[in-house]
PDB file of N, CA, C and O in Angstrom:
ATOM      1  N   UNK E   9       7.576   3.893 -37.113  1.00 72.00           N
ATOM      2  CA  UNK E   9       8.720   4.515 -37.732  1.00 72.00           C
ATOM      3  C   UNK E   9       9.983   3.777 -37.281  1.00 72.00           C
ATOM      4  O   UNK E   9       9.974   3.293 -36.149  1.00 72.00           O
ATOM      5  N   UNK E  10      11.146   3.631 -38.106  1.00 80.00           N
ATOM      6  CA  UNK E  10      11.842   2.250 -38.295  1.00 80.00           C
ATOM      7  C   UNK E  10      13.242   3.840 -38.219  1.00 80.00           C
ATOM      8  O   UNK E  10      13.343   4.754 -39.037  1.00 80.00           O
ATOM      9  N   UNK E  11      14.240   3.568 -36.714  1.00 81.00           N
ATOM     10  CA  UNK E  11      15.422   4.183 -36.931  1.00 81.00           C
ATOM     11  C   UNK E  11      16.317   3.164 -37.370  1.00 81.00           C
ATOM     12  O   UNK E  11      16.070   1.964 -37.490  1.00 81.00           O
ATOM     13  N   UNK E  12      17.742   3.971 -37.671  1.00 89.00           N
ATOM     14  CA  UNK E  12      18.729   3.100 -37.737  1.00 89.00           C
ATOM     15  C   UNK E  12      19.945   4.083 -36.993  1.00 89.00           C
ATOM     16  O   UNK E  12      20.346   5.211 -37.278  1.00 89.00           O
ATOM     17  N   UNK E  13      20.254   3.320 -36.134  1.00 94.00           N
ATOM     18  CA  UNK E  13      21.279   4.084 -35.523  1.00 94.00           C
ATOM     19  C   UNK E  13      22.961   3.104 -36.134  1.00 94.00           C
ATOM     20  O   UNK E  13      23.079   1.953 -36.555  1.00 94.00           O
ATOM     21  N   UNK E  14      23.892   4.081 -35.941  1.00 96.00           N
ATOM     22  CA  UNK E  14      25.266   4.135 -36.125  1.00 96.00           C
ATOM     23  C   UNK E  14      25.822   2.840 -35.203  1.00 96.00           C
ATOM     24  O   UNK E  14      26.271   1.827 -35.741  1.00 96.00           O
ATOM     25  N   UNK E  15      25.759   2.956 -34.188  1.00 97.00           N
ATOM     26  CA  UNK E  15      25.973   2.317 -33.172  1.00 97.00           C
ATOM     27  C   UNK E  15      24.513   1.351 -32.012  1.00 97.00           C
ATOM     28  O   UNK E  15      23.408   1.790 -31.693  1.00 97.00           O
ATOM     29  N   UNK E  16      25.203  -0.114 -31.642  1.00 96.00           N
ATOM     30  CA  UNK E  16      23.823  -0.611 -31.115  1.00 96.00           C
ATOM     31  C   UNK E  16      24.714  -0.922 -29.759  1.00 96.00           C
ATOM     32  O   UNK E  16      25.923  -0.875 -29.533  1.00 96.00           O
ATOM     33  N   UNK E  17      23.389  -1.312 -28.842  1.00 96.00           N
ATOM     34  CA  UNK E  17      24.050  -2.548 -27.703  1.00 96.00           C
ATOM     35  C   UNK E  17      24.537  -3.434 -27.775  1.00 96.00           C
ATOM     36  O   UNK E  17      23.911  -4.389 -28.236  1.00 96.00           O
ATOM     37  N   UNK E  18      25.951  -3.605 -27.349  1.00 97.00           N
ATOM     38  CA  UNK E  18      27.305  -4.191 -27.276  1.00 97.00           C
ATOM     39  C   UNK E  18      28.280  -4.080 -28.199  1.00 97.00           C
ATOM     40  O   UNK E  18      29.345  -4.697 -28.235  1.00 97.00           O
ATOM     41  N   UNK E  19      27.752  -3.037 -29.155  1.00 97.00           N
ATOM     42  CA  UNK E  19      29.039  -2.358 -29.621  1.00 97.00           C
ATOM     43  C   UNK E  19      30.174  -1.837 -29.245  1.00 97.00           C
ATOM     44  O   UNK E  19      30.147  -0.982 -28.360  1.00 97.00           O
ATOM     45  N   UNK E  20      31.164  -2.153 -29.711  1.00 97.00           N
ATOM     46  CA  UNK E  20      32.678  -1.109 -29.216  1.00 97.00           C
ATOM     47  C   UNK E  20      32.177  -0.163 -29.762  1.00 97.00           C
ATOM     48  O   UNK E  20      31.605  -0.237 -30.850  1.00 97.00           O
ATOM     49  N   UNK E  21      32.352   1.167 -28.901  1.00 97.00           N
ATOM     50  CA  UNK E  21      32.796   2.686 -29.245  1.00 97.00           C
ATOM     51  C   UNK E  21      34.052   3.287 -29.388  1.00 97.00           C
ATOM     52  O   UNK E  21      34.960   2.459 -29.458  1.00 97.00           O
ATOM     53  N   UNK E  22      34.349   4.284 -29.445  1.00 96.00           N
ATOM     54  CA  UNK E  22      35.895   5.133 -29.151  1.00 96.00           C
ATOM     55  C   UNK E  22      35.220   6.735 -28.846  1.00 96.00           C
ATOM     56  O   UNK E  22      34.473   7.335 -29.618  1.00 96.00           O
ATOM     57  N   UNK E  23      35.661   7.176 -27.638  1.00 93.00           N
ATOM     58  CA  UNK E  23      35.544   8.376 -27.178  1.00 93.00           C
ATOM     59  C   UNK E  23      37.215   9.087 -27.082  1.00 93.00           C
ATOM     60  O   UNK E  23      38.258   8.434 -27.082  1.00 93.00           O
ATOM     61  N   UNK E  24      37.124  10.154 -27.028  1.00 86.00           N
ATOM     62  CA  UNK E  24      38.784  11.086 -27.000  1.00 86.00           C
ATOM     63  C   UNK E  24      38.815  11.569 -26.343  1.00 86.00           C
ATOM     64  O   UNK E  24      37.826  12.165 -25.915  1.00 86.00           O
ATOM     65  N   UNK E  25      40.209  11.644 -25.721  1.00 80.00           N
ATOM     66  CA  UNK E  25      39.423  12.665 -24.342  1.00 80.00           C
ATOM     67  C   UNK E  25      40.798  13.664 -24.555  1.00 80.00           C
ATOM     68  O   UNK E  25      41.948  13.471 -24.947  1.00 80.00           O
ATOM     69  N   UNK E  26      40.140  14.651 -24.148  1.00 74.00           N
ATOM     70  CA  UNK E  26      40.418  16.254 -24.546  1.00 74.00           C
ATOM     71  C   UNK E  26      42.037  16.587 -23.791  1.00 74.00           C
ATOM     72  O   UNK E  26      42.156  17.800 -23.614  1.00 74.00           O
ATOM     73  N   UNK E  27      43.032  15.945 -23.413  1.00 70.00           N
ATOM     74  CA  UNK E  27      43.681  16.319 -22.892  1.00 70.00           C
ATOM     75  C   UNK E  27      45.401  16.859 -23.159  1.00 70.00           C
ATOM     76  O   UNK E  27      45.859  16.265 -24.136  1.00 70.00           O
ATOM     77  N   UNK E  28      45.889  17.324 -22.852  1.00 77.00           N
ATOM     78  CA  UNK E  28      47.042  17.483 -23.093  1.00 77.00           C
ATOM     79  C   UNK E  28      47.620  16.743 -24.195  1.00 77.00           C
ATOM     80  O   UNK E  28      47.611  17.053 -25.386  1.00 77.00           O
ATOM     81  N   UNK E  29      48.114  15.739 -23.646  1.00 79.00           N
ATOM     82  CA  UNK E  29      48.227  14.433 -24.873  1.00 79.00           C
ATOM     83  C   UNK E  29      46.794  13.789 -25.285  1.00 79.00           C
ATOM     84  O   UNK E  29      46.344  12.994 -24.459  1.00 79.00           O
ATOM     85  N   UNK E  30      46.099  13.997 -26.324  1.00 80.00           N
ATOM     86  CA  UNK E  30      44.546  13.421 -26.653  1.00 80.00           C
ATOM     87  C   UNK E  30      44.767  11.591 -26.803  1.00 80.00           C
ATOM     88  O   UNK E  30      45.427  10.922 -27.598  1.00 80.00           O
ATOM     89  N   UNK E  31      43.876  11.211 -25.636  1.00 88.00           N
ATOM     90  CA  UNK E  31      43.979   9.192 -25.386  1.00 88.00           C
ATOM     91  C   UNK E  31      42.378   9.177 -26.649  1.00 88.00           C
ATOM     92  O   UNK E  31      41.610  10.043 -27.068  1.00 88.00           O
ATOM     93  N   UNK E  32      42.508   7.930 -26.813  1.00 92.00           N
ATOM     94  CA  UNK E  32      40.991   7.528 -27.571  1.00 92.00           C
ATOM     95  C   UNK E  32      41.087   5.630 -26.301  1.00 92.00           C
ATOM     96  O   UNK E  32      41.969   4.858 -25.926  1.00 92.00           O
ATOM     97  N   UNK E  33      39.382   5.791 -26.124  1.00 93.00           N
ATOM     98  CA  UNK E  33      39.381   4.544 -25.047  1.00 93.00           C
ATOM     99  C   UNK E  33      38.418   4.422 -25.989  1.00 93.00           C
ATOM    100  O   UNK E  33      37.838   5.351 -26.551  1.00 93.00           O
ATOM    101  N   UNK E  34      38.204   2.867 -26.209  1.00 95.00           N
ATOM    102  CA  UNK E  34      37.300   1.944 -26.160  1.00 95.00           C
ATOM    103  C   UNK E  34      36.350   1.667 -25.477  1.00 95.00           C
ATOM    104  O   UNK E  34      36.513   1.438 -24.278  1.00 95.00           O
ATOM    105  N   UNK E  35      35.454   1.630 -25.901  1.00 96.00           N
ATOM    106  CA  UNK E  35      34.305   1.555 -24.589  1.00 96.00           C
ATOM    107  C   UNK E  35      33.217   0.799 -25.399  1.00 96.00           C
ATOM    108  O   UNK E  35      33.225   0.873 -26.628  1.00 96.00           O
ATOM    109  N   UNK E  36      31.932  -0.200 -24.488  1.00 97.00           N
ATOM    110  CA  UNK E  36      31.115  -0.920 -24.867  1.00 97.00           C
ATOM    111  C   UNK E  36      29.737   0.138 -24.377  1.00 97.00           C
ATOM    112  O   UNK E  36      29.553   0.985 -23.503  1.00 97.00           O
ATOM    113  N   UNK E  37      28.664  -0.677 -25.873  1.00 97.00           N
ATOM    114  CA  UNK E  37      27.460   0.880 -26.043  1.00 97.00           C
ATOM    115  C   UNK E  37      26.859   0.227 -24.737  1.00 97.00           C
ATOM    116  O   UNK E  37      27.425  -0.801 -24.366  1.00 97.00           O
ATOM    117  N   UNK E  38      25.775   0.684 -23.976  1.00 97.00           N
ATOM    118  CA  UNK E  38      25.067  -0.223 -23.174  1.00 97.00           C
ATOM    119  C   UNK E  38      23.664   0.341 -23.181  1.00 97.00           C
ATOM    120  O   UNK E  38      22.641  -0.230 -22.803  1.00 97.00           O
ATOM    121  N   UNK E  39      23.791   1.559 -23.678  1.00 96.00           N
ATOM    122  CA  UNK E  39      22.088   1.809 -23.737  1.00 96.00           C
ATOM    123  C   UNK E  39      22.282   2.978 -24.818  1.00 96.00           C
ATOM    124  O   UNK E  39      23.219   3.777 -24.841  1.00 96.00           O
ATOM    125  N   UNK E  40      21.357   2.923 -25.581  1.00 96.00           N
ATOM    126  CA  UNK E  40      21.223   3.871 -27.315  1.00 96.00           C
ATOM    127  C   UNK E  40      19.688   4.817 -27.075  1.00 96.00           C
ATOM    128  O   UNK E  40      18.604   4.249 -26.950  1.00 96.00           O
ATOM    129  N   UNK E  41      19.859   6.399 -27.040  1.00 94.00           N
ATOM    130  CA  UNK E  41      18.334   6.760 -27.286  1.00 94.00           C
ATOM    131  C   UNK E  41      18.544   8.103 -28.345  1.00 94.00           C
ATOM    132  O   UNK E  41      19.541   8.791 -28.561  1.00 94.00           O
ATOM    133  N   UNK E  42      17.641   8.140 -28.707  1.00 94.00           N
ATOM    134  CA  UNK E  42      17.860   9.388 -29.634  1.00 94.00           C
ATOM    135  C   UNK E  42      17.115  10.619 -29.243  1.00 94.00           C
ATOM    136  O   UNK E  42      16.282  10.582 -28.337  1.00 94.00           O
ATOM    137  N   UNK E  43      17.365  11.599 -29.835  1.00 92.00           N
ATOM    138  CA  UNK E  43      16.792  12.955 -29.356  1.00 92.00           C
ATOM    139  C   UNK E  43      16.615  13.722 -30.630  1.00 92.00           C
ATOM    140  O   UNK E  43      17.233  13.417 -31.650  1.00 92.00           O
ATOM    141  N   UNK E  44      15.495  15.041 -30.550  1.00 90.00           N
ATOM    142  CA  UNK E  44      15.760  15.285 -31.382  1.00 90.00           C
ATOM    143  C   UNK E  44      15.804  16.737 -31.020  1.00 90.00           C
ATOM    144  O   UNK E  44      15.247  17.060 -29.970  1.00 90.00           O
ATOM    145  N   UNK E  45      16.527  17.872 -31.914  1.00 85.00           N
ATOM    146  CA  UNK E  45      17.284  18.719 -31.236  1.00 85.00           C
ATOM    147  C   UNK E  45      17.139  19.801 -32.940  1.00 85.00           C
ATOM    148  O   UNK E  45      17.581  19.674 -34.082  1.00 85.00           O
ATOM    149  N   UNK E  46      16.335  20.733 -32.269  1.00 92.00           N
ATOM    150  CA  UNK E  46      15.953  21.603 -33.266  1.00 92.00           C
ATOM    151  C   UNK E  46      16.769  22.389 -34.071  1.00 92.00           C
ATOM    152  O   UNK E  46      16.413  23.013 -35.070  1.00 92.00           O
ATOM    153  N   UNK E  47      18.144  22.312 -33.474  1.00 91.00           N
ATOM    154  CA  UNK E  47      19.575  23.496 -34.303  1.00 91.00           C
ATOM    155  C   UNK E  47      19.531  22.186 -35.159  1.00 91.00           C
ATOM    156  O   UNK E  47      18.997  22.186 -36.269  1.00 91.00           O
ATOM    157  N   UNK E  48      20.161  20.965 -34.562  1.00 87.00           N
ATOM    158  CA  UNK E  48      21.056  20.265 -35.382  1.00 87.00           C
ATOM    159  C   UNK E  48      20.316  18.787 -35.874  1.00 87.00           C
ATOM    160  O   UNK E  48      20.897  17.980 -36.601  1.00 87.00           O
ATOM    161  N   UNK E  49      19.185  18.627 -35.439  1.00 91.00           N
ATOM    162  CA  UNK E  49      18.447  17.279 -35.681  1.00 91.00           C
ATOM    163  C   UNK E  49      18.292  16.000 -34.490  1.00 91.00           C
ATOM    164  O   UNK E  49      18.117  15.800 -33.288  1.00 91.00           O
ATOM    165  N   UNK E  50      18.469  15.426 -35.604  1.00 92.00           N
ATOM    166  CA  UNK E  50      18.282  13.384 -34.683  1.00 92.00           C
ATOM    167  C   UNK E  50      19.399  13.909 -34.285  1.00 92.00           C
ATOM    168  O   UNK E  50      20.179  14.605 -34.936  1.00 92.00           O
ATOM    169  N   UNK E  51      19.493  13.426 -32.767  1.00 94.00           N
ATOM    170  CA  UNK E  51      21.078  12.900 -32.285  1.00 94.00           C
ATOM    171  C   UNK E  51      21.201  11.155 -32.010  1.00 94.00           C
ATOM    172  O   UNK E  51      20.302  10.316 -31.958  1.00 94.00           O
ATOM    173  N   UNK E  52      22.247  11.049 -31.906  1.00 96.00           N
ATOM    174  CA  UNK E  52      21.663   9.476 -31.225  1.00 96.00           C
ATOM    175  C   UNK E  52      22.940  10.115 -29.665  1.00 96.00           C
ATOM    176  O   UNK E  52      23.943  10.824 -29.586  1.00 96.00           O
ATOM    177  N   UNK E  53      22.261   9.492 -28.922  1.00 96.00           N
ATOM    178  CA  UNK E  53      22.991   9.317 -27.112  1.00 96.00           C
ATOM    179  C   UNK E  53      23.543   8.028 -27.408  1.00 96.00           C
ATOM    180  O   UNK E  53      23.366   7.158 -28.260  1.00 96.00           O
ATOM    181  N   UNK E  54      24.155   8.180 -26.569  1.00 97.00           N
ATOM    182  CA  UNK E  54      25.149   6.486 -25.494  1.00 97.00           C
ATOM    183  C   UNK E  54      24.656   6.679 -24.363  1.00 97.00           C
ATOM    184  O   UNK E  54      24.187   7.787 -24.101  1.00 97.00           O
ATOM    185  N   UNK E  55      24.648   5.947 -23.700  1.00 96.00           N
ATOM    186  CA  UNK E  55      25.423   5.446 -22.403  1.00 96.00           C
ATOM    187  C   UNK E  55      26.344   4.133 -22.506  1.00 96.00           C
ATOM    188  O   UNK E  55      25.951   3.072 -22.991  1.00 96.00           O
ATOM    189  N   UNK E  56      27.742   4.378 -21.933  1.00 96.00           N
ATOM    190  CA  UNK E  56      28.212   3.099 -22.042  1.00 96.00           C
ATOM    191  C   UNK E  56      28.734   2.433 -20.514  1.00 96.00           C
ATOM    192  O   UNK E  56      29.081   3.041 -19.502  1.00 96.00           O
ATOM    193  N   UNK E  57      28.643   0.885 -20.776  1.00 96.00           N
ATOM    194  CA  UNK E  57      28.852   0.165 -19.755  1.00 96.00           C
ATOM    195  C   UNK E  57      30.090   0.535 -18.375  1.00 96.00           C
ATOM    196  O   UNK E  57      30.057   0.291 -17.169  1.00 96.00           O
ATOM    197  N   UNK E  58      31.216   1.295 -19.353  1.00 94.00           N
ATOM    198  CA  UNK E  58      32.487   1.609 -18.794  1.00 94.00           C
ATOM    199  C   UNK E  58      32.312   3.114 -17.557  1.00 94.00           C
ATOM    200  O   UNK E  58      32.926   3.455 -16.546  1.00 94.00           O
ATOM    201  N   UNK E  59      30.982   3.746 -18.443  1.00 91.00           N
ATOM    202  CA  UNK E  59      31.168   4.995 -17.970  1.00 91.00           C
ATOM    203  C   UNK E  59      29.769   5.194 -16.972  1.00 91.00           C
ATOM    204  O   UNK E  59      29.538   6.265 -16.411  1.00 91.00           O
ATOM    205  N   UNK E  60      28.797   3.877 -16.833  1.00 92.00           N
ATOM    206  CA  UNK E  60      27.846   4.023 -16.003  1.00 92.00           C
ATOM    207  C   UNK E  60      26.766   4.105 -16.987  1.00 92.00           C
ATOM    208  O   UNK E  60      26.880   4.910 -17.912  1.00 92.00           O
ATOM    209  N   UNK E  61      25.569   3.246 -16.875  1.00 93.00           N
ATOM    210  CA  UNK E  61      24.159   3.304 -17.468  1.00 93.00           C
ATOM    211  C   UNK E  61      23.021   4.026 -16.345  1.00 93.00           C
ATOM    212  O   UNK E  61      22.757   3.660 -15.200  1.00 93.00           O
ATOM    213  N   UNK E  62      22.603   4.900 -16.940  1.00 87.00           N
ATOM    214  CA  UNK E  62      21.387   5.566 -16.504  1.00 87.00           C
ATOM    215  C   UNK E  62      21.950   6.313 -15.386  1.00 87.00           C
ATOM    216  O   UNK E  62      21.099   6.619 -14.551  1.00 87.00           O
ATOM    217  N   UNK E  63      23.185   6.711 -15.116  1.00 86.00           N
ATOM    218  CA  UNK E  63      23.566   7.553 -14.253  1.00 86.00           C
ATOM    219  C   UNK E  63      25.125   8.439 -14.459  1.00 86.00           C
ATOM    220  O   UNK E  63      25.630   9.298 -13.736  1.00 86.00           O
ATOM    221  N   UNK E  64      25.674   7.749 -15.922  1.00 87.00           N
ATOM    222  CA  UNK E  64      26.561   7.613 -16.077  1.00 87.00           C
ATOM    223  C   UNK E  64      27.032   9.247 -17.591  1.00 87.00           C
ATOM    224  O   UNK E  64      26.348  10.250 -17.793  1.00 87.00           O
ATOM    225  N   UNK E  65      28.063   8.939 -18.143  1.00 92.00           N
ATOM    226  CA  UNK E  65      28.493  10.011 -19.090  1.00 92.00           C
ATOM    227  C   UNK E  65      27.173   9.623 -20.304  1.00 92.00           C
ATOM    228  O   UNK E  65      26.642   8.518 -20.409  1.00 92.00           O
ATOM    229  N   UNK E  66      26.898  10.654 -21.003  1.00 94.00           N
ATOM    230  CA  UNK E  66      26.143  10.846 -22.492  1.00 94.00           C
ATOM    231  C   UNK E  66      26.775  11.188 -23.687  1.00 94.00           C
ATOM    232  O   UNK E  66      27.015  12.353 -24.004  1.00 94.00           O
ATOM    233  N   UNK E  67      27.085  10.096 -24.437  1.00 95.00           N
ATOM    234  CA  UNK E  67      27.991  10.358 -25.766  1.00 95.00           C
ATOM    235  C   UNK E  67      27.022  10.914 -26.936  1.00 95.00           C
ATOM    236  O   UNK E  67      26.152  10.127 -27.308  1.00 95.00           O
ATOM    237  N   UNK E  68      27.072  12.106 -27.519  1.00 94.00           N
ATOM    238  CA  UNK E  68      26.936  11.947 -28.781  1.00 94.00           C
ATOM    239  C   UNK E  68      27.212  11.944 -30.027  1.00 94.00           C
ATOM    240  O   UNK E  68      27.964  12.802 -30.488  1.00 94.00           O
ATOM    241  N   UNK E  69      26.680  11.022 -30.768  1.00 96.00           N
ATOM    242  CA  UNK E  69      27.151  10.138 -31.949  1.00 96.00           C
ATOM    243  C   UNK E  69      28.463  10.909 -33.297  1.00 96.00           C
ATOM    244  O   UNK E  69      28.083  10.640 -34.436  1.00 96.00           O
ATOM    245  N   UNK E  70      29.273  11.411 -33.281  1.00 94.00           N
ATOM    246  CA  UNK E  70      30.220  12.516 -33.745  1.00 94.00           C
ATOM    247  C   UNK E  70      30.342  13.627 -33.232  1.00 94.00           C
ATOM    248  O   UNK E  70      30.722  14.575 -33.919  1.00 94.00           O
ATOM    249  N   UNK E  71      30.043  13.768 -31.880  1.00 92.00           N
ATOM    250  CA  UNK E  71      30.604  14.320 -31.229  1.00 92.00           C
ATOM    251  C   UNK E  71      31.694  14.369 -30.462  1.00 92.00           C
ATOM    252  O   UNK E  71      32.629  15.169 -30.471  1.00 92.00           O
ATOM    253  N   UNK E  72      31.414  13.127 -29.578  1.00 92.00           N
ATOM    254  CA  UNK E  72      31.527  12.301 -28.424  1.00 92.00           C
ATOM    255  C   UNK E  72      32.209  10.824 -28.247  1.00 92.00           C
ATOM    256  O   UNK E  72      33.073  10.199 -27.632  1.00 92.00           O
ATOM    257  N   UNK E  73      31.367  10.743 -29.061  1.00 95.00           N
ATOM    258  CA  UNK E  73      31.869   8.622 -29.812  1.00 95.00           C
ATOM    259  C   UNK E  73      31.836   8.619 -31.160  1.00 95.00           C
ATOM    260  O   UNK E  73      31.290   9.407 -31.932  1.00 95.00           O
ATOM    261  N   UNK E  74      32.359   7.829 -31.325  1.00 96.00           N
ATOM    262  CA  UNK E  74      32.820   7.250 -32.462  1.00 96.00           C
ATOM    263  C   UNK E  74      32.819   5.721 -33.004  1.00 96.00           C
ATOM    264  O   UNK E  74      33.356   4.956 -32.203  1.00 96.00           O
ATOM    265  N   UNK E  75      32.294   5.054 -34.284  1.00 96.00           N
ATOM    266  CA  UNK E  75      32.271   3.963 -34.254  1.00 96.00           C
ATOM    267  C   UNK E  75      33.738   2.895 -34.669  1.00 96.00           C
ATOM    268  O   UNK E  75      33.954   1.694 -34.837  1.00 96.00           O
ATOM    269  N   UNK E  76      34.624   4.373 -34.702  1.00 95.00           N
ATOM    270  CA  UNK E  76      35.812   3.561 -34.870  1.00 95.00           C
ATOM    271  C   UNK E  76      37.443   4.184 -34.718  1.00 95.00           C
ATOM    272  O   UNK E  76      37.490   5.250 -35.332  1.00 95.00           O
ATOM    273  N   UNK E  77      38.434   3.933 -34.254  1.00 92.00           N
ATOM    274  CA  UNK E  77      39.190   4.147 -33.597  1.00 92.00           C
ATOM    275  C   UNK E  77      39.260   5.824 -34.231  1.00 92.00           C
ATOM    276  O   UNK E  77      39.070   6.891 -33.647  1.00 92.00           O
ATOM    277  N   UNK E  78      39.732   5.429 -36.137  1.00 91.00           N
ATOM    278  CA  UNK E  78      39.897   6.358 -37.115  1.00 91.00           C
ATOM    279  C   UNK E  78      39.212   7.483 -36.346  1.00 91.00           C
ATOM    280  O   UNK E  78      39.825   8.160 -35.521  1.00 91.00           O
ATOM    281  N   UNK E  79      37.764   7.684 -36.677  1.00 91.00           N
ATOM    282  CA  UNK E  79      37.565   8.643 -36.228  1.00 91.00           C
ATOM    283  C   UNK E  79      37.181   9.424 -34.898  1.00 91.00           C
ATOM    284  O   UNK E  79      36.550  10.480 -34.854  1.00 91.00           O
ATOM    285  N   UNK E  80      37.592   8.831 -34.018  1.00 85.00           N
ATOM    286  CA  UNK E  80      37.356   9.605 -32.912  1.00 85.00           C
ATOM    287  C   UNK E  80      38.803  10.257 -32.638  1.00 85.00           C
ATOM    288  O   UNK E  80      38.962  11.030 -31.692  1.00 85.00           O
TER     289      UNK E  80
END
């Protein structure tokens, strides 16, 4: 079975971060897995390079990150 995800390894992302004044950072993908999640479906995860691999933050894919400035 053949996915296609939104985002790959070494992609730029954009995450937002929730604050007072809302920043959007750039960030590179560094590891992609998907899940699947019985309310809402496929998700796809991040981990990105900026924020720590395999120990680090978990983006998900319109949630979380974004593949472009616009929409995050």
């Amino acid at each position: 079975m053949k996915f296609e995800t939104h985002l790959n390894i070494g992609d730029r992302a954009y995450i937002m971060y929730n604050c007072a004044t809302p920043k959007i950072k750039r960030l590179t993908v560094g590891e992609v897995s998907l899940r699947y999640n019985k309310k809402e479906g496929l998700e796809e995860r991040y981990m990105c390079k900026e924020t720590g691999i395999g120990s680090g933050s978990v983006y998900t894919y319109g949630k979380s990150i974004f593949a472009t400035e616009e929409e995050a």
